[in-house]
Amino acid sequence: EDQVTQSPEALRLQEGESSSLNCSYTVSGLRGLFWYRQDPGKGPEFLFTLYSAGEEKEKERLKATLTKKESFLHITAPKPEDSATYLCAVYKGGGADGLTFGKGTHLIIQP
Amino acid sequence: DTEVTQTPKHLVMGMTNKKSLKCEQHMGHRAMYWYKQKAKKPPELMFVYSYEKLSINESVPSRFSPECPNSSLLNLHLHALQPEDSALYLCASSQDGFRDEQYFGPGTRLTVT
């Protein structure tokens, strides 16, 4: 069975304290892995797409990496405005049943 | 313009009502999606239209009915809903399909009484 597991479920950091969020998957035939950020009561906001192992992408304080089994979202020197839930989604191909979201990591950055 | 708009923002309906949720995008995207999201849970994909072809999540009950009048518009028709259907309903679009990033609307907060 395809699974997408995000860890930790929740993470509290001090401002400036760098860390990483993990998304591990057991999907066969990965076609794409997506990272989104979601603020309470709002729709998810796209961050990154990764298609193949070894790929890396950066945007401001965020960097996403991908291996054959997992992806990391590295957050460098975070600020309070980085507080949000970070969602990972994996696409294996096919129709509506080919996209699976993880449960997310709730990140809190304290000033 | 990278905006996906959804109306209404909030909806309260009884179990015998019929209502519709609306979604619109003007990015020229050819795929549009409906998701259901309960509190503190990830979005669950309900339906996707890609080049006017519908793909359904088989677990979605028939009281939800999607409609795609054209490539910019997406509706979700609601009929005889249950209180457990109360959730945030999100619309999203992407350029061609699942391999592309999705742009989400702000959602419609639905309460079924």
Tab-separated table of C-alpha atoms in Angstrom:
chain	number	residue	atom	x	y	z
A	1	GLU	CA	0.000	0.000	0.000
A	2	ASP	CA	1.267	3.457	-0.894
A	3	GLN	CA	2.148	5.548	2.115
A	4	VAL	CA	3.395	9.065	2.715
A	5	THR	CA	4.628	9.756	6.236
A	6	GLN	CA	5.685	13.149	7.508
A	7	SER	CA	7.725	13.722	10.639
A	8	PRO	CA	7.689	15.233	13.097
A	9	GLU	CA	3.958	15.912	13.459
A	10	ALA	CA	4.755	19.163	15.214
A	11	LEU	CA	7.930	21.174	15.685
A	12	ARG	CA	8.569	24.238	17.782
A	13	LEU	CA	11.748	26.224	17.053
A	14	GLN	CA	13.272	29.460	18.208
A	15	GLU	CA	13.714	32.161	15.592
A	16	GLY	CA	16.979	31.521	13.772
A	17	GLU	CA	17.141	27.846	14.796
A	18	SER	CA	17.551	25.789	11.606
A	19	SER	CA	15.945	22.359	11.226
A	20	SER	CA	14.571	19.844	8.729
A	21	LEU	CA	11.169	18.322	8.055
A	22	ASN	CA	10.936	14.798	6.649
A	23	CYS	CA	8.596	13.182	4.136
A	24	SER	CA	9.134	9.461	3.586
A	25	TYR	CA	7.212	7.519	0.966
A	26	THR	CA	6.680	3.950	-0.184
A	27	VAL	CA	5.091	4.818	-3.515
A	28	SER	CA	6.379	2.798	-6.435
A	29	GLY	CA	7.133	4.668	-9.604
A	30	LEU	CA	7.299	8.197	-8.221
A	31	ARG	CA	6.276	10.757	-10.832
A	32	GLY	CA	6.559	13.840	-8.622
A	33	LEU	CA	6.842	14.999	-5.013
A	34	PHE	CA	5.362	18.323	-3.939
A	35	TRP	CA	5.810	20.548	-0.905
A	36	TYR	CA	3.081	22.973	0.120
A	37	ARG	CA	2.673	25.357	3.012
A	38	GLN	CA	-0.757	25.927	4.563
A	39	ASP	CA	-1.801	28.675	6.940
A	40	PRO	CA	-4.862	28.107	9.172
A	41	GLY	CA	-8.168	28.423	7.314
A	42	LYS	CA	-6.469	28.973	3.936
A	43	GLY	CA	-5.680	26.874	0.901
A	44	PRO	CA	-2.222	25.312	0.535
A	45	GLU	CA	0.451	27.396	-1.163
A	46	PHE	CA	2.823	25.683	-3.573
A	47	LEU	CA	6.515	25.626	-2.604
A	48	PHE	CA	8.451	23.024	-4.629
A	49	THR	CA	8.180	20.121	-7.052
A	50	LEU	CA	10.867	17.421	-7.176
A	51	TYR	CA	10.864	14.755	-9.879
A	52	SER	CA	13.968	12.615	-9.436
A	53	ALA	CA	16.379	11.465	-6.745
A	54	GLY	CA	19.236	13.890	-6.207
A	55	GLU	CA	17.185	16.906	-7.194
A	56	GLU	CA	17.324	19.997	-4.964
A	57	LYS	CA	15.412	23.278	-5.047
A	58	GLU	CA	15.731	26.451	-2.985
A	59	LYS	CA	13.542	29.413	-2.234
A	60	GLU	CA	14.531	32.023	0.328
A	61	ARG	CA	15.063	30.176	3.647
A	62	LEU	CA	13.731	26.855	2.305
A	63	LYS	CA	15.540	24.047	0.509
A	64	ALA	CA	13.938	20.791	-0.623
A	65	THR	CA	15.856	17.609	-1.425
A	66	LEU	CA	14.785	14.203	-2.729
A	67	THR	CA	16.139	10.670	-2.432
A	68	LYS	CA	14.578	7.402	-3.576
A	69	LYS	CA	12.802	6.980	-0.245
A	70	GLU	CA	12.312	10.428	1.267
A	71	SER	CA	12.384	14.166	0.900
A	72	PHE	CA	13.611	16.797	3.309
A	73	LEU	CA	12.514	20.377	3.660
A	74	HIS	CA	15.369	22.287	5.260
A	75	ILE	CA	14.545	25.579	6.940
A	76	THR	CA	17.514	27.878	7.546
A	77	ALA	CA	17.327	30.657	10.150
A	78	PRO	CA	13.511	30.597	10.265
A	79	LYS	CA	11.396	33.617	11.121
A	80	PRO	CA	7.995	33.692	12.891
A	81	GLU	CA	6.264	34.160	9.522
A	82	ASP	CA	7.496	30.700	8.526
A	83	SER	CA	5.054	29.247	11.055
A	84	ALA	CA	2.560	27.078	9.154
A	85	THR	CA	1.678	23.485	8.376
A	86	TYR	CA	3.967	22.012	5.726
A	87	LEU	CA	2.393	19.344	3.522
A	88	CYS	CA	4.120	16.793	1.329
A	89	ALA	CA	2.258	15.154	-1.579
A	90	VAL	CA	3.371	12.310	-3.813
A	91	TYR	CA	2.132	11.455	-7.304
A	92	LYS	CA	2.675	7.969	-8.735
A	93	GLY	CA	0.749	8.293	-11.959
A	94	GLY	CA	-2.782	7.414	-13.014
A	95	GLY	CA	-5.921	9.272	-11.972
A	96	ALA	CA	-7.320	10.658	-8.754
A	97	ASP	CA	-6.006	7.757	-6.676
A	98	GLY	CA	-2.438	8.474	-7.756
A	99	LEU	CA	-1.955	11.537	-5.545
A	100	THR	CA	-1.397	11.092	-1.814
A	101	PHE	CA	-0.867	13.805	0.788
A	102	GLY	CA	1.010	13.305	4.030
A	103	LYS	CA	-0.575	14.471	7.278
A	104	GLY	CA	1.717	17.471	7.506
A	105	THR	CA	4.165	18.978	9.968
A	106	HIS	CA	2.867	21.827	12.107
A	107	LEU	CA	5.783	24.243	12.497
A	108	ILE	CA	5.876	27.019	15.070
A	109	ILE	CA	8.691	29.567	15.115
A	110	GLN	CA	8.903	31.493	18.354
A	111	PRO	CA	10.392	35.028	18.378
B	1	ASP	CA	-2.586	36.250	-12.342
B	2	THR	CA	-2.100	33.145	-10.221
B	3	GLU	CA	-5.396	33.379	-8.414
B	4	VAL	CA	-8.041	30.724	-7.972
B	5	THR	CA	-11.314	32.158	-6.698
B	6	GLN	CA	-14.020	30.286	-4.830
B	7	THR	CA	-17.547	31.271	-3.884
B	8	PRO	CA	-19.118	31.387	-1.426
B	9	LYS	CA	-16.543	31.714	1.369
B	10	HIS	CA	-18.963	30.249	3.898
B	11	LEU	CA	-22.071	28.110	3.429
B	12	VAL	CA	-24.533	26.710	5.930
B	13	MET	CA	-27.047	24.231	4.588
B	14	GLY	CA	-29.581	21.776	5.869
B	15	MET	CA	-29.514	18.103	5.009
B	16	THR	CA	-32.391	18.489	2.539
B	17	ASN	CA	-30.948	21.469	0.682
B	18	LYS	CA	-29.312	21.601	-2.734
B	19	LYS	CA	-26.436	24.019	-3.131
B	20	SER	CA	-23.432	24.537	-5.374
B	21	LEU	CA	-19.854	25.634	-4.812
B	22	LYS	CA	-18.088	27.551	-7.561
B	23	CYS	CA	-14.463	27.856	-8.576
B	24	GLU	CA	-12.783	29.902	-11.292
B	25	GLN	CA	-9.253	30.337	-12.637
B	26	HIS	CA	-7.864	32.466	-15.459
B	27	MET	CA	-4.372	30.995	-15.722
B	28	GLY	CA	-5.175	28.887	-18.771
B	29	HIS	CA	-4.816	25.722	-16.711
B	30	ARG	CA	-6.354	22.561	-18.152
B	31	ALA	CA	-6.736	20.612	-14.903
B	32	MET	CA	-8.990	21.525	-11.993
B	33	TYR	CA	-9.529	19.722	-8.697
B	34	TRP	CA	-11.907	19.508	-5.754
B	35	TYR	CA	-10.578	18.606	-2.310
B	36	LYS	CA	-12.225	18.117	1.067
B	37	GLN	CA	-10.264	19.024	4.180
B	38	LYS	CA	-11.298	18.336	7.749
B	39	ALA	CA	-9.681	20.169	10.657
B	40	LYS	CA	-6.049	19.172	11.303
B	41	LYS	CA	-6.137	16.687	8.406
B	42	PRO	CA	-4.540	16.824	4.944
B	43	PRO	CA	-6.646	17.587	1.865
B	44	GLU	CA	-8.462	14.597	0.364
B	45	LEU	CA	-8.814	14.618	-3.394
B	46	MET	CA	-12.421	14.174	-4.523
B	47	PHE	CA	-12.493	14.877	-8.255
B	48	VAL	CA	-10.237	16.088	-11.007
B	49	TYR	CA	-11.011	17.335	-14.493
B	50	SER	CA	-8.104	17.201	-16.877
B	51	TYR	CA	-8.783	18.388	-20.403
B	52	GLU	CA	-12.503	18.045	-19.623
B	53	LYS	CA	-12.068	14.390	-18.653
B	54	LEU	CA	-13.301	13.500	-15.168
B	55	SER	CA	-11.405	11.296	-12.737
B	56	ILE	CA	-13.166	10.316	-9.529
B	57	ASN	CA	-11.960	9.204	-6.119
B	58	GLU	CA	-14.127	6.123	-5.712
B	59	SER	CA	-14.647	6.768	-2.002
B	60	VAL	CA	-16.585	9.996	-2.614
B	61	PRO	CA	-20.356	9.526	-2.100
B	62	SER	CA	-22.796	10.332	-4.894
B	63	ARG	CA	-24.297	13.254	-2.974
B	64	PHE	CA	-21.330	15.226	-4.350
B	65	SER	CA	-21.511	15.923	-8.087
B	66	PRO	CA	-18.854	17.859	-10.019
B	67	GLU	CA	-19.400	19.867	-13.167
B	68	CYS	CA	-16.889	21.540	-15.448
B	69	PRO	CA	-18.751	23.930	-17.805
B	70	ASN	CA	-15.468	25.018	-19.429
B	71	SER	CA	-11.748	24.873	-18.715
B	72	SER	CA	-11.909	27.944	-16.429
B	73	LEU	CA	-14.902	27.001	-14.297
B	74	LEU	CA	-15.564	24.192	-11.871
B	75	ASN	CA	-18.689	23.573	-9.817
B	76	LEU	CA	-19.462	21.154	-7.031
B	77	HIS	CA	-23.160	20.363	-6.623
B	78	LEU	CA	-24.267	19.306	-3.158
B	79	HIS	CA	-27.435	17.369	-2.363
B	80	ALA	CA	-28.700	15.602	0.738
B	81	LEU	CA	-25.474	16.100	2.641
B	82	GLN	CA	-24.756	14.735	6.101
B	83	PRO	CA	-23.295	16.628	9.094
B	84	GLU	CA	-20.022	14.713	8.635
B	85	ASP	CA	-19.654	16.441	5.267
B	86	SER	CA	-18.953	19.707	7.092
B	87	ALA	CA	-15.416	20.717	6.084
B	88	LEU	CA	-13.311	23.156	4.104
B	89	TYR	CA	-13.756	22.501	0.376
B	90	LEU	CA	-10.769	23.504	-1.676
B	91	CYS	CA	-10.514	24.026	-5.406
B	92	ALA	CA	-7.181	23.889	-7.198
B	93	SER	CA	-5.858	24.083	-10.743
B	94	SER	CA	-2.675	23.048	-12.524
B	95	GLN	CA	-1.243	23.507	-15.989
B	96	ASP	CA	-1.903	20.040	-17.405
B	97	GLY	CA	-2.301	17.466	-14.670
B	98	PHE	CA	-0.895	15.845	-11.588
B	99	ARG	CA	2.780	16.328	-12.475
B	100	ASP	CA	2.361	20.080	-12.263
B	101	GLU	CA	2.131	22.214	-9.168
B	102	GLN	CA	-1.364	23.037	-8.043
B	103	TYR	CA	-2.652	26.487	-7.182
B	104	PHE	CA	-5.302	26.418	-4.494
B	105	GLY	CA	-8.197	28.733	-3.833
B	106	PRO	CA	-9.033	29.993	-0.336
B	107	GLY	CA	-11.742	27.392	0.131
B	108	THR	CA	-15.413	27.317	1.061
B	109	ARG	CA	-16.188	26.565	4.699
B	110	LEU	CA	-19.252	24.309	4.600
B	111	THR	CA	-21.422	23.553	7.605
B	112	VAL	CA	-24.226	20.994	7.292
B	113	THR	CA	-26.909	21.258	9.980
